[in-house]
Amino acid sequence: MTVTLMSGVTGVGLSSICQQVRRQLDDDYLLLNFGDVMLEQAMTHNITVDRDELSALSHRRTQRLQRRAAEYVADQAETRNVILSTHLAVKTDAGYIHGLPEGVLRDVAPATFVLVEAAPDTIVERRGNSGRDTPQATEREIEFEQDLNRTAALEYARERNAPIQFVENEGSVTEAVEQVVDALNAVSE
């Protein structure tokens, strides 16, 4: 089975796209959020029960949780196709770190990368209107985060010899969902 890794900065609409993509695919596909899997691992090991506290963990502890989460994803991908929603560059209290360090990338073994983007001003507006406790950022910070994601996507795709699909989520979410579904269907052919 395969892992399709979907990524985008907070506020780009990644969760909405992933959920709608999953609904359009057959039951062979499982949607996982890497941060949620890391939190489950943190809870299992009595580290934290609060997702917001993950960014305050030491780099070493974060790497351990990433490896445990990657092993879980790899186990799931043995019997089902997985759509894995994650950040390729993760903001922590110490700065940005790789979302998929070497061992994690190897375990997850994505066959395709989907990078979802929108204009920075659109993302700023979405973050402000989300009603969630979403970190606010300037357009410049969002540009930086998207640049980090692009760089990480290229690095990871090169490492895995996998394609990157670019999806723009500016207008209709339906259009973005159709692009992702088309990309997944092309990979499975």
mmCIF file of C-alpha atoms in Angstrom:
data_model
loop_
_atom_site.group_PDB
_atom_site.id
_atom_site.type_symbol
_atom_site.label_atom_id
_atom_site.label_comp_id
_atom_site.label_asym_id
_atom_site.label_seq_id
_atom_site.Cartn_x
_atom_site.Cartn_y
_atom_site.Cartn_z
ATOM 1 C CA MET A 1 0.000 0.000 0.000
ATOM 2 C CA THR A 2 1.136 3.618 -0.334
ATOM 3 C CA VAL A 3 1.486 6.739 1.778
ATOM 4 C CA THR A 4 0.530 10.069 0.247
ATOM 5 C CA LEU A 5 1.942 12.869 2.323
ATOM 6 C CA MET A 6 -0.063 16.097 2.320
ATOM 7 C CA SER A 7 1.347 19.260 3.787
ATOM 8 C CA GLY A 8 0.670 22.964 4.096
ATOM 9 C CA VAL A 9 1.088 25.713 6.657
ATOM 10 C CA THR A 10 -1.502 26.281 9.361
ATOM 11 C CA GLY A 11 -4.477 28.111 7.869
ATOM 12 C CA VAL A 12 -4.066 26.900 4.291
ATOM 13 C CA GLY A 13 -7.116 24.618 4.612
ATOM 14 C CA LEU A 14 -5.210 21.333 4.700
ATOM 15 C CA SER A 15 -7.527 19.602 7.190
ATOM 16 C CA SER A 16 -10.629 20.494 5.179
ATOM 17 C CA ILE A 17 -9.054 19.296 1.950
ATOM 18 C CA CYS A 18 -7.821 16.040 3.513
ATOM 19 C CA GLN A 19 -11.222 15.245 5.007
ATOM 20 C CA GLN A 20 -13.033 15.869 1.727
ATOM 21 C CA VAL A 21 -10.436 13.885 -0.256
ATOM 22 C CA ARG A 22 -10.861 10.960 2.108
ATOM 23 C CA ARG A 23 -14.660 11.024 1.613
ATOM 24 C CA GLN A 24 -14.225 10.793 -2.154
ATOM 25 C CA LEU A 25 -11.919 7.771 -2.042
ATOM 26 C CA ASP A 26 -12.729 4.147 -1.343
ATOM 27 C CA ASP A 27 -12.347 2.511 2.052
ATOM 28 C CA ASP A 28 -8.805 1.377 1.260
ATOM 29 C CA TYR A 29 -7.675 4.881 2.260
ATOM 30 C CA LEU A 30 -7.014 5.902 5.849
ATOM 31 C CA LEU A 31 -6.551 9.573 6.784
ATOM 32 C CA LEU A 32 -4.014 10.201 9.540
ATOM 33 C CA ASN A 33 -2.775 13.459 11.034
ATOM 34 C CA PHE A 34 0.861 13.069 12.100
ATOM 35 C CA GLY A 35 0.494 15.562 14.969
ATOM 36 C CA ASP A 36 -2.478 13.618 16.330
ATOM 37 C CA VAL A 37 -0.502 10.373 16.140
ATOM 38 C CA MET A 38 2.400 12.056 17.963
ATOM 39 C CA LEU A 39 0.001 13.270 20.659
ATOM 40 C CA GLU A 40 -1.379 9.736 21.079
ATOM 41 C CA GLN A 41 2.185 8.492 21.511
ATOM 42 C CA ALA A 42 2.895 11.291 24.020
ATOM 43 C CA MET A 43 -0.217 10.345 25.995
ATOM 44 C CA THR A 44 0.703 6.645 25.923
ATOM 45 C CA HIS A 45 4.129 7.475 27.381
ATOM 46 C CA ASN A 46 2.754 9.974 29.958
ATOM 47 C CA ILE A 47 4.524 12.923 28.349
ATOM 48 C CA THR A 48 1.568 15.249 27.732
ATOM 49 C CA VAL A 49 -2.137 15.251 26.957
ATOM 50 C CA ASP A 50 -2.078 18.696 25.327
ATOM 51 C CA ARG A 51 -1.102 19.061 21.680
ATOM 52 C CA ASP A 52 0.065 22.637 22.241
ATOM 53 C CA GLU A 53 2.688 21.325 24.672
ATOM 54 C CA LEU A 54 4.347 19.245 21.939
ATOM 55 C CA SER A 55 6.114 22.352 20.620
ATOM 56 C CA ALA A 56 7.735 22.907 24.035
ATOM 57 C CA LEU A 57 9.305 19.431 24.220
ATOM 58 C CA SER A 58 13.038 18.997 23.864
ATOM 59 C CA HIS A 59 14.337 18.285 20.397
ATOM 60 C CA ARG A 60 15.356 14.781 21.461
ATOM 61 C CA ARG A 61 11.945 13.961 22.942
ATOM 62 C CA THR A 62 10.235 15.342 19.830
ATOM 63 C CA GLN A 63 12.399 13.102 17.640
ATOM 64 C CA ARG A 64 11.437 10.055 19.706
ATOM 65 C CA LEU A 65 7.747 10.871 19.347
ATOM 66 C CA GLN A 66 8.210 11.420 15.605
ATOM 67 C CA ARG A 67 9.822 7.958 15.300
ATOM 68 C CA ARG A 68 7.038 6.281 17.273
ATOM 69 C CA ALA A 69 4.422 8.043 15.172
ATOM 70 C CA ALA A 70 6.245 7.031 11.982
ATOM 71 C CA GLU A 71 6.250 3.391 13.087
ATOM 72 C CA TYR A 72 2.497 3.600 13.652
ATOM 73 C CA VAL A 73 1.955 5.097 10.188
ATOM 74 C CA ALA A 74 4.163 2.420 8.613
ATOM 75 C CA ASP A 75 2.150 -0.292 10.373
ATOM 76 C CA GLN A 76 -1.109 1.185 9.056
ATOM 77 C CA ALA A 77 0.315 1.434 5.525
ATOM 78 C CA GLU A 78 0.954 -2.302 5.441
ATOM 79 C CA THR A 79 -2.755 -2.986 4.904
ATOM 80 C CA ARG A 80 -4.230 0.320 3.672
ATOM 81 C CA ASN A 81 -3.348 3.324 1.583
ATOM 82 C CA VAL A 82 -2.632 6.231 3.906
ATOM 83 C CA ILE A 83 -3.172 9.936 3.410
ATOM 84 C CA LEU A 84 -0.843 11.512 5.948
ATOM 85 C CA SER A 85 -1.418 15.150 6.845
ATOM 86 C CA THR A 86 1.643 16.775 8.391
ATOM 87 C CA HIS A 87 3.934 19.772 8.505
ATOM 88 C CA LEU A 88 7.258 19.381 6.715
ATOM 89 C CA ALA A 89 8.831 22.068 8.879
ATOM 90 C CA VAL A 90 7.633 22.211 12.472
ATOM 91 C CA LYS A 91 7.781 25.342 14.597
ATOM 92 C CA THR A 92 8.933 24.623 18.145
ATOM 93 C CA ASP A 93 9.931 26.886 20.998
ATOM 94 C CA ALA A 94 13.564 26.327 19.948
ATOM 95 C CA GLY A 95 12.914 27.158 16.255
ATOM 96 C CA TYR A 96 11.901 25.225 13.160
ATOM 97 C CA ILE A 97 12.829 21.549 12.885
ATOM 98 C CA HIS A 98 12.395 18.880 10.226
ATOM 99 C CA GLY A 99 8.916 17.404 10.238
ATOM 100 C CA LEU A 100 10.313 14.159 8.840
ATOM 101 C CA PRO A 101 13.879 13.558 10.010
ATOM 102 C CA GLU A 102 15.816 10.823 8.179
ATOM 103 C CA GLY A 103 14.548 7.770 10.091
ATOM 104 C CA VAL A 104 10.983 9.082 10.138
ATOM 105 C CA LEU A 105 11.005 9.690 6.380
ATOM 106 C CA ARG A 106 12.364 6.185 5.822
ATOM 107 C CA ASP A 107 9.663 4.598 8.027
ATOM 108 C CA VAL A 108 6.769 6.600 6.577
ATOM 109 C CA ALA A 109 8.091 6.046 3.024
ATOM 110 C CA PRO A 110 5.754 8.409 1.152
ATOM 111 C CA ALA A 111 5.212 7.583 -2.527
ATOM 112 C CA THR A 112 3.791 11.026 -3.335
ATOM 113 C CA PHE A 113 3.917 14.483 -1.797
ATOM 114 C CA VAL A 114 1.085 16.991 -2.084
ATOM 115 C CA LEU A 115 1.974 20.552 -1.136
ATOM 116 C CA VAL A 116 -1.045 22.797 -0.506
ATOM 117 C CA GLU A 117 -0.526 26.550 -0.611
ATOM 118 C CA ALA A 118 -2.452 29.796 -0.695
ATOM 119 C CA ALA A 119 -1.436 33.440 -0.814
ATOM 120 C CA PRO A 120 -0.028 34.646 2.521
ATOM 121 C CA ASP A 121 -2.755 37.299 2.893
ATOM 122 C CA THR A 122 -5.402 34.590 2.418
ATOM 123 C CA ILE A 123 -3.797 32.477 5.139
ATOM 124 C CA VAL A 124 -3.581 35.433 7.534
ATOM 125 C CA GLU A 125 -7.290 36.062 6.983
ATOM 126 C CA ARG A 126 -8.198 32.379 7.452
ATOM 127 C CA ARG A 127 -6.215 32.175 10.680
ATOM 128 C CA GLY A 128 -8.000 35.238 11.980
ATOM 129 C CA ASN A 129 -11.435 33.864 11.079
ATOM 130 C CA SER A 130 -10.864 30.249 12.134
ATOM 131 C CA GLY A 131 -12.308 30.516 15.629
ATOM 132 C CA ARG A 132 -9.550 28.153 16.748
ATOM 133 C CA ASP A 133 -6.535 28.975 18.851
ATOM 134 C CA THR A 134 -4.429 29.404 15.735
ATOM 135 C CA PRO A 135 -1.102 31.192 16.022
ATOM 136 C CA GLN A 136 -1.205 34.565 14.318
ATOM 137 C CA ALA A 137 1.542 35.429 11.867
ATOM 138 C CA THR A 138 2.459 38.154 9.444
ATOM 139 C CA GLU A 139 2.390 37.616 5.697
ATOM 140 C CA ARG A 140 6.197 37.592 5.777
ATOM 141 C CA GLU A 141 6.237 34.808 8.385
ATOM 142 C CA ILE A 142 3.792 32.780 6.311
ATOM 143 C CA GLU A 143 5.957 33.299 3.213
ATOM 144 C CA PHE A 144 8.905 31.995 5.239
ATOM 145 C CA GLU A 145 6.955 28.940 6.437
ATOM 146 C CA GLN A 146 5.811 28.159 2.890
ATOM 147 C CA ASP A 147 9.398 28.518 1.652
ATOM 148 C CA LEU A 148 10.525 26.081 4.347
ATOM 149 C CA ASN A 149 7.786 23.641 3.294
ATOM 150 C CA ARG A 150 8.816 23.879 -0.371
ATOM 151 C CA THR A 151 12.451 23.282 0.474
ATOM 152 C CA ALA A 152 11.612 20.360 2.750
ATOM 153 C CA ALA A 153 9.229 18.876 0.158
ATOM 154 C CA LEU A 154 11.940 18.977 -2.507
ATOM 155 C CA GLU A 155 14.507 17.465 -0.138
ATOM 156 C CA TYR A 156 12.167 14.684 1.008
ATOM 157 C CA ALA A 157 10.879 13.949 -2.510
ATOM 158 C CA ARG A 158 14.465 13.693 -3.784
ATOM 159 C CA GLU A 159 15.302 11.325 -0.941
ATOM 160 C CA ARG A 160 12.275 9.126 -1.761
ATOM 161 C CA ASN A 161 12.451 9.590 -5.555
ATOM 162 C CA ALA A 162 8.807 10.642 -5.349
ATOM 163 C CA PRO A 163 6.797 13.295 -7.198
ATOM 164 C CA ILE A 164 5.454 16.492 -5.660
ATOM 165 C CA GLN A 165 1.978 17.671 -6.590
ATOM 166 C CA PHE A 166 1.280 21.384 -6.051
ATOM 167 C CA VAL A 167 -2.285 22.312 -5.079
ATOM 168 C CA GLU A 168 -3.449 25.891 -4.751
ATOM 169 C CA ASN A 169 -6.261 26.466 -2.274
ATOM 170 C CA GLU A 170 -7.259 30.021 -3.114
ATOM 171 C CA GLY A 171 -10.776 29.695 -4.394
ATOM 172 C CA SER A 172 -13.056 26.735 -4.047
ATOM 173 C CA VAL A 173 -11.980 23.925 -1.755
ATOM 174 C CA THR A 174 -13.747 21.638 -4.226
ATOM 175 C CA GLU A 175 -11.189 22.511 -6.914
ATOM 176 C CA ALA A 176 -8.299 21.736 -4.561
ATOM 177 C CA VAL A 177 -9.931 18.436 -3.561
ATOM 178 C CA GLU A 178 -10.379 17.462 -7.215
ATOM 179 C CA GLN A 179 -6.688 18.148 -7.888
ATOM 180 C CA VAL A 180 -5.662 15.887 -4.998
ATOM 181 C CA VAL A 181 -8.059 13.087 -5.971
ATOM 182 C CA ASP A 182 -6.794 13.253 -9.573
ATOM 183 C CA ALA A 183 -3.194 13.067 -8.329
ATOM 184 C CA LEU A 184 -3.977 10.047 -6.115
ATOM 185 C CA ASN A 185 -5.779 8.286 -8.957
ATOM 186 C CA ALA A 186 -2.807 8.921 -11.268
ATOM 187 C CA VAL A 187 -0.424 7.377 -8.728
ATOM 188 C CA SER A 188 -2.581 4.270 -8.299
ATOM 189 C CA GLU A 189 -2.820 3.626 -12.068
#
